[in-house]
PDB file of C-alpha atoms in Angstrom:
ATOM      1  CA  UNK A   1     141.959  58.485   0.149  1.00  0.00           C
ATOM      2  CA  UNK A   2     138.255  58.475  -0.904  1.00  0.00           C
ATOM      3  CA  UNK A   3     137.153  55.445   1.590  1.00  0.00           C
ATOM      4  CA  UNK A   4     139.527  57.299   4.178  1.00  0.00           C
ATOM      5  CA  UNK A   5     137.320  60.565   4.077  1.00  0.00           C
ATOM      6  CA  UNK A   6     134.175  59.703   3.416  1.00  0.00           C
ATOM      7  CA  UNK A   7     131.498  61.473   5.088  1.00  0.00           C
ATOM      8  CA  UNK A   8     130.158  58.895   7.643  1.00  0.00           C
ATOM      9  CA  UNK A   9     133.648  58.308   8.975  1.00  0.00           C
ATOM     10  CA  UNK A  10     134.076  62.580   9.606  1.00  0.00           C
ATOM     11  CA  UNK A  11     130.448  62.858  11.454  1.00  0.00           C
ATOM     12  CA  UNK A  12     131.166  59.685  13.049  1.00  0.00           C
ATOM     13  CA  UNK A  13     135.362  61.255  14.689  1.00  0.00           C
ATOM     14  CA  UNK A  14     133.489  65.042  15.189  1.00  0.00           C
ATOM     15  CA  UNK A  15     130.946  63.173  17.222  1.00  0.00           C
ATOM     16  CA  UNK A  16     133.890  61.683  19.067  1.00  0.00           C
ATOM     17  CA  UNK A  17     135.520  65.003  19.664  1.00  0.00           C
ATOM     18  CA  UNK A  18     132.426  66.645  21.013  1.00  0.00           C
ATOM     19  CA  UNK A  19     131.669  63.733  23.016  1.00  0.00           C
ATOM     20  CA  UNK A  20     135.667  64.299  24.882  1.00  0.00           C
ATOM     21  CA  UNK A  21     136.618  67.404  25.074  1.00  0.00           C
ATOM     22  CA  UNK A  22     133.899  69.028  27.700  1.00  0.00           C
ATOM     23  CA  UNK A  23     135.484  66.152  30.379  1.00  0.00           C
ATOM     24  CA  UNK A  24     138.880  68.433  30.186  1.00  0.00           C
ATOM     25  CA  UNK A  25     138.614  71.496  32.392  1.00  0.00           C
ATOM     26  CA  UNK A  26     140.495  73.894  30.219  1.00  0.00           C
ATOM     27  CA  UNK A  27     140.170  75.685  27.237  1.00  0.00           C
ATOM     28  CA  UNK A  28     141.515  74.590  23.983  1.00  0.00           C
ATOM     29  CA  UNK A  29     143.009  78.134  23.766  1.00  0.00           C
ATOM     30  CA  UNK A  30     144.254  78.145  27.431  1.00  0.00           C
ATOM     31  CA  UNK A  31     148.185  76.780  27.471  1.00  0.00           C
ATOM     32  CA  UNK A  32     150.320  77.289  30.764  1.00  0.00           C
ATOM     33  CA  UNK A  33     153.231  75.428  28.748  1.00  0.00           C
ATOM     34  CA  UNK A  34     154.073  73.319  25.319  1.00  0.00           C
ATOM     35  CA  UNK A  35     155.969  69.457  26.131  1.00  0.00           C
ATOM     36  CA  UNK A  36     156.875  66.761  23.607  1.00  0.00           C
ATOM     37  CA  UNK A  37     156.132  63.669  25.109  1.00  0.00           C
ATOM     38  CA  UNK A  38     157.723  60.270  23.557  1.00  0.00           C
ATOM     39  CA  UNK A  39     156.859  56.125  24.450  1.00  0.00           C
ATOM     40  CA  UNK A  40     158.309  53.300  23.374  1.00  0.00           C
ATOM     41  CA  UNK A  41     156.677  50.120  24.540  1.00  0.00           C
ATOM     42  CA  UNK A  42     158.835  46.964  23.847  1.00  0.00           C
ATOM     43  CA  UNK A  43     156.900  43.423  23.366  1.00  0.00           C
ATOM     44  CA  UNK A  44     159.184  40.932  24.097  1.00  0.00           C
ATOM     45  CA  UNK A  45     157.199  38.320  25.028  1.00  0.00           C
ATOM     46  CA  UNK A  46     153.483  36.604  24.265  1.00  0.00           C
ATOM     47  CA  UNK A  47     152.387  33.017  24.928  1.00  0.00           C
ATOM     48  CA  UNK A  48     148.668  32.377  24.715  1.00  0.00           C
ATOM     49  CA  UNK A  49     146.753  35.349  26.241  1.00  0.00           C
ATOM     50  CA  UNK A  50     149.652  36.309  27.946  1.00  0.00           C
ATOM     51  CA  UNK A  51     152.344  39.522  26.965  1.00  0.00           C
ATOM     52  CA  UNK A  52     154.654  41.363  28.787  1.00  0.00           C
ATOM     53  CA  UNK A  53     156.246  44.564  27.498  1.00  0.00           C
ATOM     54  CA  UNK A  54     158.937  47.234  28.503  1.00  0.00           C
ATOM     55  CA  UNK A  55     157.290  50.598  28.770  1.00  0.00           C
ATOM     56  CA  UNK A  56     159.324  53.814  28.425  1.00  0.00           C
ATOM     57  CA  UNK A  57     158.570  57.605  28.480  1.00  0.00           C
ATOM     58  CA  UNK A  58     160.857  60.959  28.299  1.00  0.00           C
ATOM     59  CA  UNK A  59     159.098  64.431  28.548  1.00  0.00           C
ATOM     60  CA  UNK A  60     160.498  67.384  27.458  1.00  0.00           C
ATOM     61  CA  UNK A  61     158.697  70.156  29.398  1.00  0.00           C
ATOM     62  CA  UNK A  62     159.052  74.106  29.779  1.00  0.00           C
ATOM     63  CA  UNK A  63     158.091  75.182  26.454  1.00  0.00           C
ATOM     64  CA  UNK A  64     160.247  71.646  25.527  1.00  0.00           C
ATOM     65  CA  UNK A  65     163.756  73.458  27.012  1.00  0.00           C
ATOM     66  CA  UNK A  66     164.393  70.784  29.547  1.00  0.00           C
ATOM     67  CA  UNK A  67     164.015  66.620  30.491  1.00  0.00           C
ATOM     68  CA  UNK A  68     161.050  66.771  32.850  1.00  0.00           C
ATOM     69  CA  UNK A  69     160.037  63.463  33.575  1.00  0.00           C
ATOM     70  CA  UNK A  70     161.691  60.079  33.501  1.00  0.00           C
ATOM     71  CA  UNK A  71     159.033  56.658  33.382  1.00  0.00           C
ATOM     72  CA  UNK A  72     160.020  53.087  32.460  1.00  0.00           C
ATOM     73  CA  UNK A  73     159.088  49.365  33.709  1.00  0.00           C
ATOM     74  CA  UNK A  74     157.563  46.351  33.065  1.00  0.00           C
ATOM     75  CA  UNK A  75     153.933  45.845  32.250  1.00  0.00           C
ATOM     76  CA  UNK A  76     151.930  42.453  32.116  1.00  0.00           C
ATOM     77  CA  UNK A  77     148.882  41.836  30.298  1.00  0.00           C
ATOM     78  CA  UNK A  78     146.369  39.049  30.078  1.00  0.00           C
ATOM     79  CA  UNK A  79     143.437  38.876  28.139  1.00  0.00           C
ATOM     80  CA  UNK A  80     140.869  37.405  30.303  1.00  0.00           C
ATOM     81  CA  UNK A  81     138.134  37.635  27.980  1.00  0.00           C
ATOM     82  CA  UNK A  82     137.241  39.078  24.225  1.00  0.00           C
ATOM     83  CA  UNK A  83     136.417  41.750  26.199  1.00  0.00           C
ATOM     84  CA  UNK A  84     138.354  42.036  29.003  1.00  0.00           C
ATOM     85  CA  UNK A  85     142.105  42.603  29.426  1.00  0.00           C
ATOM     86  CA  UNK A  86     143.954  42.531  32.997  1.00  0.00           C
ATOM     87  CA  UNK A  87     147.313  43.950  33.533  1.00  0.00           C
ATOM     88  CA  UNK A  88     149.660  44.575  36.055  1.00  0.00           C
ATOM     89  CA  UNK A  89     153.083  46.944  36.256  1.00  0.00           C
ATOM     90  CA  UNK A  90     155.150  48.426  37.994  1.00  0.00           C
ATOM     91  CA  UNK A  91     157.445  51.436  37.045  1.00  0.00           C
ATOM     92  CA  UNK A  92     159.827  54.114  37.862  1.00  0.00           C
ATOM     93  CA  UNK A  93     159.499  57.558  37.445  1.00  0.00           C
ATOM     94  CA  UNK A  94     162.131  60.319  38.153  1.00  0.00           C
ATOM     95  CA  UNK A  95     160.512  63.952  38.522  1.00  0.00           C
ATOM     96  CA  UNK A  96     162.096  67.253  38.048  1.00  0.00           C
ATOM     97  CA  UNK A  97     161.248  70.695  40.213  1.00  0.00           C
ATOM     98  CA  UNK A  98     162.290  72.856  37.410  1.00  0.00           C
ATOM     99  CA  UNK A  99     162.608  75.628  40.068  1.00  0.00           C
ATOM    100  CA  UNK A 100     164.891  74.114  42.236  1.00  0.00           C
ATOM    101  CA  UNK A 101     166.397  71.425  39.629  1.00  0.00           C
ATOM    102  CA  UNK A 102     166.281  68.593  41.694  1.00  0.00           C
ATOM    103  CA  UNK A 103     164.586  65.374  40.603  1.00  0.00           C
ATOM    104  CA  UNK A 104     162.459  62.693  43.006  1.00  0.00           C
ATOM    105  CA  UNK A 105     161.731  59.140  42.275  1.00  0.00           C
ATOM    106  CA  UNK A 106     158.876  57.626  42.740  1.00  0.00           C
ATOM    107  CA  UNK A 107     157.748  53.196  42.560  1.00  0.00           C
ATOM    108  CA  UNK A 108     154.498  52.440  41.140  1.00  0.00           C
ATOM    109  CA  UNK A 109     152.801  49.063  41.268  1.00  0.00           C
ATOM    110  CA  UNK A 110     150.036  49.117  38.982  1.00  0.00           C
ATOM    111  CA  UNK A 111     146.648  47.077  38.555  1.00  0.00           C
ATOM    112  CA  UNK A 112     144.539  47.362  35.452  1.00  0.00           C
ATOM    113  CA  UNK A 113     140.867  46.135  34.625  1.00  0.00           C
ATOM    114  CA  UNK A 114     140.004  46.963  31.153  1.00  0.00           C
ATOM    115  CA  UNK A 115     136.837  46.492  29.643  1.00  0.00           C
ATOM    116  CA  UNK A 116     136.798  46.806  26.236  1.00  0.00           C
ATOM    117  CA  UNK A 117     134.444  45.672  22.959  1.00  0.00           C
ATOM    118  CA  UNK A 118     133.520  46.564  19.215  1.00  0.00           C
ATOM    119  CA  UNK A 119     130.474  49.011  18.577  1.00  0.00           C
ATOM    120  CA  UNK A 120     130.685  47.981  14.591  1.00  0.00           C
ATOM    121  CA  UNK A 121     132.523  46.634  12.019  1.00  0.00           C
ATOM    122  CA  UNK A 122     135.223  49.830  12.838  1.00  0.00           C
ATOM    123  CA  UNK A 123     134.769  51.435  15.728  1.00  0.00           C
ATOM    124  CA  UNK A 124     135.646  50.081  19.339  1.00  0.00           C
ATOM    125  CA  UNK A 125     135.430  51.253  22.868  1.00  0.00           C
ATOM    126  CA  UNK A 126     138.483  50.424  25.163  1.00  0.00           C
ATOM    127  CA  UNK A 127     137.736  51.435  28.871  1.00  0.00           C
ATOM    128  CA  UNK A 128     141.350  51.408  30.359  1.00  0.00           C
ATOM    129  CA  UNK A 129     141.089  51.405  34.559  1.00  0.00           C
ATOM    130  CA  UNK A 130     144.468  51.706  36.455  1.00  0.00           C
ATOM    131  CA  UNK A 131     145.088  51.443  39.934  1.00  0.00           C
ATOM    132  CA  UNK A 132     148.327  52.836  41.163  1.00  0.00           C
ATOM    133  CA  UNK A 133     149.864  52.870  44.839  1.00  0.00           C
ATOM    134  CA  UNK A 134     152.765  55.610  44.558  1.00  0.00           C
ATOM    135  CA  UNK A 135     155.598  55.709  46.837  1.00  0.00           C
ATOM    136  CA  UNK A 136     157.293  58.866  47.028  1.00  0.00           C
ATOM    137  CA  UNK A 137     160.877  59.781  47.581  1.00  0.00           C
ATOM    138  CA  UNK A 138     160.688  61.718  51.118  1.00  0.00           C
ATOM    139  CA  UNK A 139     157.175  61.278  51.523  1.00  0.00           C
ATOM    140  CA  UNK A 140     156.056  58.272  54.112  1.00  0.00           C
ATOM    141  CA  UNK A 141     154.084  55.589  53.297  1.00  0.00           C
ATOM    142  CA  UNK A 142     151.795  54.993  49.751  1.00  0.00           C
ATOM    143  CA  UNK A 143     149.730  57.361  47.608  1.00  0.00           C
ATOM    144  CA  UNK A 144     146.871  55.540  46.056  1.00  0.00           C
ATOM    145  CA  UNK A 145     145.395  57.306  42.845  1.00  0.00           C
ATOM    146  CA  UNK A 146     143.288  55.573  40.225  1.00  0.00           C
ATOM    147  CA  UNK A 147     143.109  56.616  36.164  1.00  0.00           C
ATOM    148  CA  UNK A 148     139.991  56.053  34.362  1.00  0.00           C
ATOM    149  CA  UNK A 149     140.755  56.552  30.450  1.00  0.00           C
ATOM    150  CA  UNK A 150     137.870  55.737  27.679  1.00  0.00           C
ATOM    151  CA  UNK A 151     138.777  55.549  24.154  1.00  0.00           C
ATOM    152  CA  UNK A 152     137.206  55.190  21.030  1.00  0.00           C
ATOM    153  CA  UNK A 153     138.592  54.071  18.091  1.00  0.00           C
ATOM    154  CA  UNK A 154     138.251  54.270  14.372  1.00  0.00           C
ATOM    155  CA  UNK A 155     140.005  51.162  11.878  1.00  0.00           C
ATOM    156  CA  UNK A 156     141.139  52.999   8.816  1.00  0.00           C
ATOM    157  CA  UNK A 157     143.001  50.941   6.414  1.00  0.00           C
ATOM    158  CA  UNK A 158     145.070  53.473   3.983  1.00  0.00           C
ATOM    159  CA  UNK A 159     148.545  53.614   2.838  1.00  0.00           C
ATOM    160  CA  UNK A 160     150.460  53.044   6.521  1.00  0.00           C
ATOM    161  CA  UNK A 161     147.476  54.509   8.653  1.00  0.00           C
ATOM    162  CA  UNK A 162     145.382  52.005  10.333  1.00  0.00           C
ATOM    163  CA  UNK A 163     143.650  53.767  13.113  1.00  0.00           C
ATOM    164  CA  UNK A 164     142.397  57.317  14.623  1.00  0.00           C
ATOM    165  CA  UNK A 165     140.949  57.898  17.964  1.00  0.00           C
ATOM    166  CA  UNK A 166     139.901  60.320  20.708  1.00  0.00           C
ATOM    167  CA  UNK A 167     140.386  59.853  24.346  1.00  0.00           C
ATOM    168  CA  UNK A 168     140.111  61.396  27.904  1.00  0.00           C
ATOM    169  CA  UNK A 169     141.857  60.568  31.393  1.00  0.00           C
ATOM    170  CA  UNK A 170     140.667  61.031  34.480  1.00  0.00           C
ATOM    171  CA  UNK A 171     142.540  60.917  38.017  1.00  0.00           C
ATOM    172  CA  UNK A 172     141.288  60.286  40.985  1.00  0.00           C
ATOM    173  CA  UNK A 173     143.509  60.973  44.895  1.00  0.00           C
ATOM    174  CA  UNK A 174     142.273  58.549  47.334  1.00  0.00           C
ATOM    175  CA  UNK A 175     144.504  60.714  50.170  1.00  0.00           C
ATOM    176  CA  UNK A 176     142.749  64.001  49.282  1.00  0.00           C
ATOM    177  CA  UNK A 177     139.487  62.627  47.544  1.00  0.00           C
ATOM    178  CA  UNK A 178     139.858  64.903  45.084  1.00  0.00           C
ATOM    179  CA  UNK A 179     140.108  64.519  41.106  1.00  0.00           C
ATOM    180  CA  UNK A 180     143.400  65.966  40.737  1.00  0.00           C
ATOM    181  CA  UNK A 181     143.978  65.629  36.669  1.00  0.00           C
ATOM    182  CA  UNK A 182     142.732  64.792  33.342  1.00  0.00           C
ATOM    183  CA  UNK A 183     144.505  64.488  29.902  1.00  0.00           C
ATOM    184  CA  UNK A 184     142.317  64.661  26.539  1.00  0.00           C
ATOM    185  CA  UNK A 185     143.473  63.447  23.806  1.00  0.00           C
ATOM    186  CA  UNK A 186     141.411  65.055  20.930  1.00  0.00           C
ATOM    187  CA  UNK A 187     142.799  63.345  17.697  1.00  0.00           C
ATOM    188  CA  UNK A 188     145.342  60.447  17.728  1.00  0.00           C
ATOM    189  CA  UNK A 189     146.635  58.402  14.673  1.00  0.00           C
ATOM    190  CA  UNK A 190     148.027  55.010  14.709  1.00  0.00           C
ATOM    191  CA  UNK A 191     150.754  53.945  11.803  1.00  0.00           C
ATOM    192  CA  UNK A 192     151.909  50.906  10.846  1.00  0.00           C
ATOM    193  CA  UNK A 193     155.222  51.208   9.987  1.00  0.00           C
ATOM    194  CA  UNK A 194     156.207  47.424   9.475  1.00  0.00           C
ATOM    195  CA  UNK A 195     155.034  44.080  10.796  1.00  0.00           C
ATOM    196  CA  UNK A 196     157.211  44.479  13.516  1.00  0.00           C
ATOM    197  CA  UNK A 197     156.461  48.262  14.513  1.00  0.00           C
ATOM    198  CA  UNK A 198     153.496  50.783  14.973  1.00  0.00           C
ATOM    199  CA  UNK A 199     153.750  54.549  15.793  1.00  0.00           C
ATOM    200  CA  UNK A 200     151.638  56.393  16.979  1.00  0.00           C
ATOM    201  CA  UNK A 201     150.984  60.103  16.748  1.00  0.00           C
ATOM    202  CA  UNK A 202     148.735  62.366  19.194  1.00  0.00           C
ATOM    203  CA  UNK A 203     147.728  65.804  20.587  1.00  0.00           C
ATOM    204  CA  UNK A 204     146.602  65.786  24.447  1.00  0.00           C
ATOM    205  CA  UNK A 205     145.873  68.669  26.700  1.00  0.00           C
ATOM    206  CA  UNK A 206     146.771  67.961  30.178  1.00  0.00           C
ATOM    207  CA  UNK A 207     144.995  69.615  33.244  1.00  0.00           C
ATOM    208  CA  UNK A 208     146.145  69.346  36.272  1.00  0.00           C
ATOM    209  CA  UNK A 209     144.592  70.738  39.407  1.00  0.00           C
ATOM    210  CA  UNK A 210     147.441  72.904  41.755  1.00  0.00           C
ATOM    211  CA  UNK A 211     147.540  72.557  45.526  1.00  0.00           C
ATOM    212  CA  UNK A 212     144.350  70.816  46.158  1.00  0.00           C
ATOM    213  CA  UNK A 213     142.831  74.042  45.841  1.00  0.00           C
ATOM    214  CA  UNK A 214     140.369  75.432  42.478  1.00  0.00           C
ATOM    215  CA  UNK A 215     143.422  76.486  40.635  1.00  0.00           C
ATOM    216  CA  UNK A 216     144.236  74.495  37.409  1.00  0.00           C
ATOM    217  CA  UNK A 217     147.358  74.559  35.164  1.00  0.00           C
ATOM    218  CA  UNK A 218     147.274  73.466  31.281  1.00  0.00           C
ATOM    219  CA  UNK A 219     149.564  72.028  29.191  1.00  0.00           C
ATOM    220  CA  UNK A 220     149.463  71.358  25.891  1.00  0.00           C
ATOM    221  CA  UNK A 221     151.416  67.745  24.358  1.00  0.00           C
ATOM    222  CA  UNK A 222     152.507  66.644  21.543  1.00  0.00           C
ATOM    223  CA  UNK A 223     152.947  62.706  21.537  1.00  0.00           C
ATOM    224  CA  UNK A 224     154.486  60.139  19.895  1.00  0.00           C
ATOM    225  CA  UNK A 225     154.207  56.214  20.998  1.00  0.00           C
ATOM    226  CA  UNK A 226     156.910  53.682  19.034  1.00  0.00           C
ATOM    227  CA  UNK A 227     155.164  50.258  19.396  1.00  0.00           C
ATOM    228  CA  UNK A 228     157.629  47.531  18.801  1.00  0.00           C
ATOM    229  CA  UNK A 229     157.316  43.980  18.903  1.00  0.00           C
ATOM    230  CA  UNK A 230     159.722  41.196  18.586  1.00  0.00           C
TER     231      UNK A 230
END
């Protein structure tokens, strides 16, 4: 517990905090409504520098009274480099108006370029760039948007933790040229639960911009990500 909270390691996450949070537009107070969002990510295969994975994700939304949003697909990685991963996905997501109650698909092919190196012995910087071209039940042709997420990180090694880190998302409308959303994640904490599976546990605050106009709405998310590999 000592090594765990030493005082290096808290200056070192505050400074991560401070660094994050001014990129998200809202408030910490500010909350428009409370969802539980939970991952699973299934590694089923890795040869080499090569891995592929089943990605899953079901939202609860509306102060966590209703299924919101649907996600899951396929995801390839390969790491290029030491410091570079490439990946490429594509997935499905199902959408619910929760004032009219219907739900819309959409298909996502997805590019990513992610930088990514150690500043010290335990703390890295992952740079995680996606590329996404949405298609849209109803709506013709694509919708591109990129996602530009750093991330720090923080190796802790004590009891079943192994990891804490800070993050923020931005995303970017190449119809409307406008940056439409971010999610911060202020404090996250990876767990190692056995050699086969990893949980992790985060709050984010998602902004998200309404109409194309100045009005933003802000949700606040409480995450969990099961990591299991076989």
């Amino acid at each position: 517990m000592q090594g765990m909270l030493n005082k290096p390691l808290i200056r070192r996450l505050s400074l991560i905090i401070l660094v994050l949070i001014p990129f998200c537009p809202a408030t910490l107070l500010a909350r428009d409504d409370l969802q539980a969002w939970q991952m699973l990510s299934l590694n089923f295969w890795q040869s080499g520098p090569h891995s592929a994975s089943l990605y899953m994700d079901h939202r609860l939304v509306d102060d966590l009274s209703t299924t919101g949003v649907w996600v899951g697909g396929p995801r390839y990685k390969y790491a290029a480099h030491k410091n570079l991963q490439l990946g490429l996905g594509f997935v499905y997501l199902d959408v619910k108006n929760l004032e009219t109650g219907s739900w819309t698909y959409q298909l996502r092919p997805e590019l990513e370029i992610n930088p990514r190196f150690k500043i010290s012995e335990n703390l890295s910087f992952h740079f995680r760039n996606r590329l996404e071209v949405r298609y849209i039940e109803s709506q013709s042709g694509s919708n591109v948007r990129s996602r530009h997420r750093p991330q720090l990180t923080h190796s802790i090694q004590w009891k079943a933790m192994e990891k804490i880190y800070a993050n923020t998302e931005l995303f970017y409308s190449h119809e409307t040229h406008q940056v439409n959303e971010f999610r911060t994640v202020p404090v996250g904490l990876g767990f190692k639960l056995t050699d086969s599976a990893k949980l992790d546990l985060f709050y984010l605050i998602q902004s998200r911009r309404q109409g194309g106009g100045s009005d933003w709405r802000h949700n606040h998310v409480m995450g969990t990500h099961l990591i299991y590999s076989f």
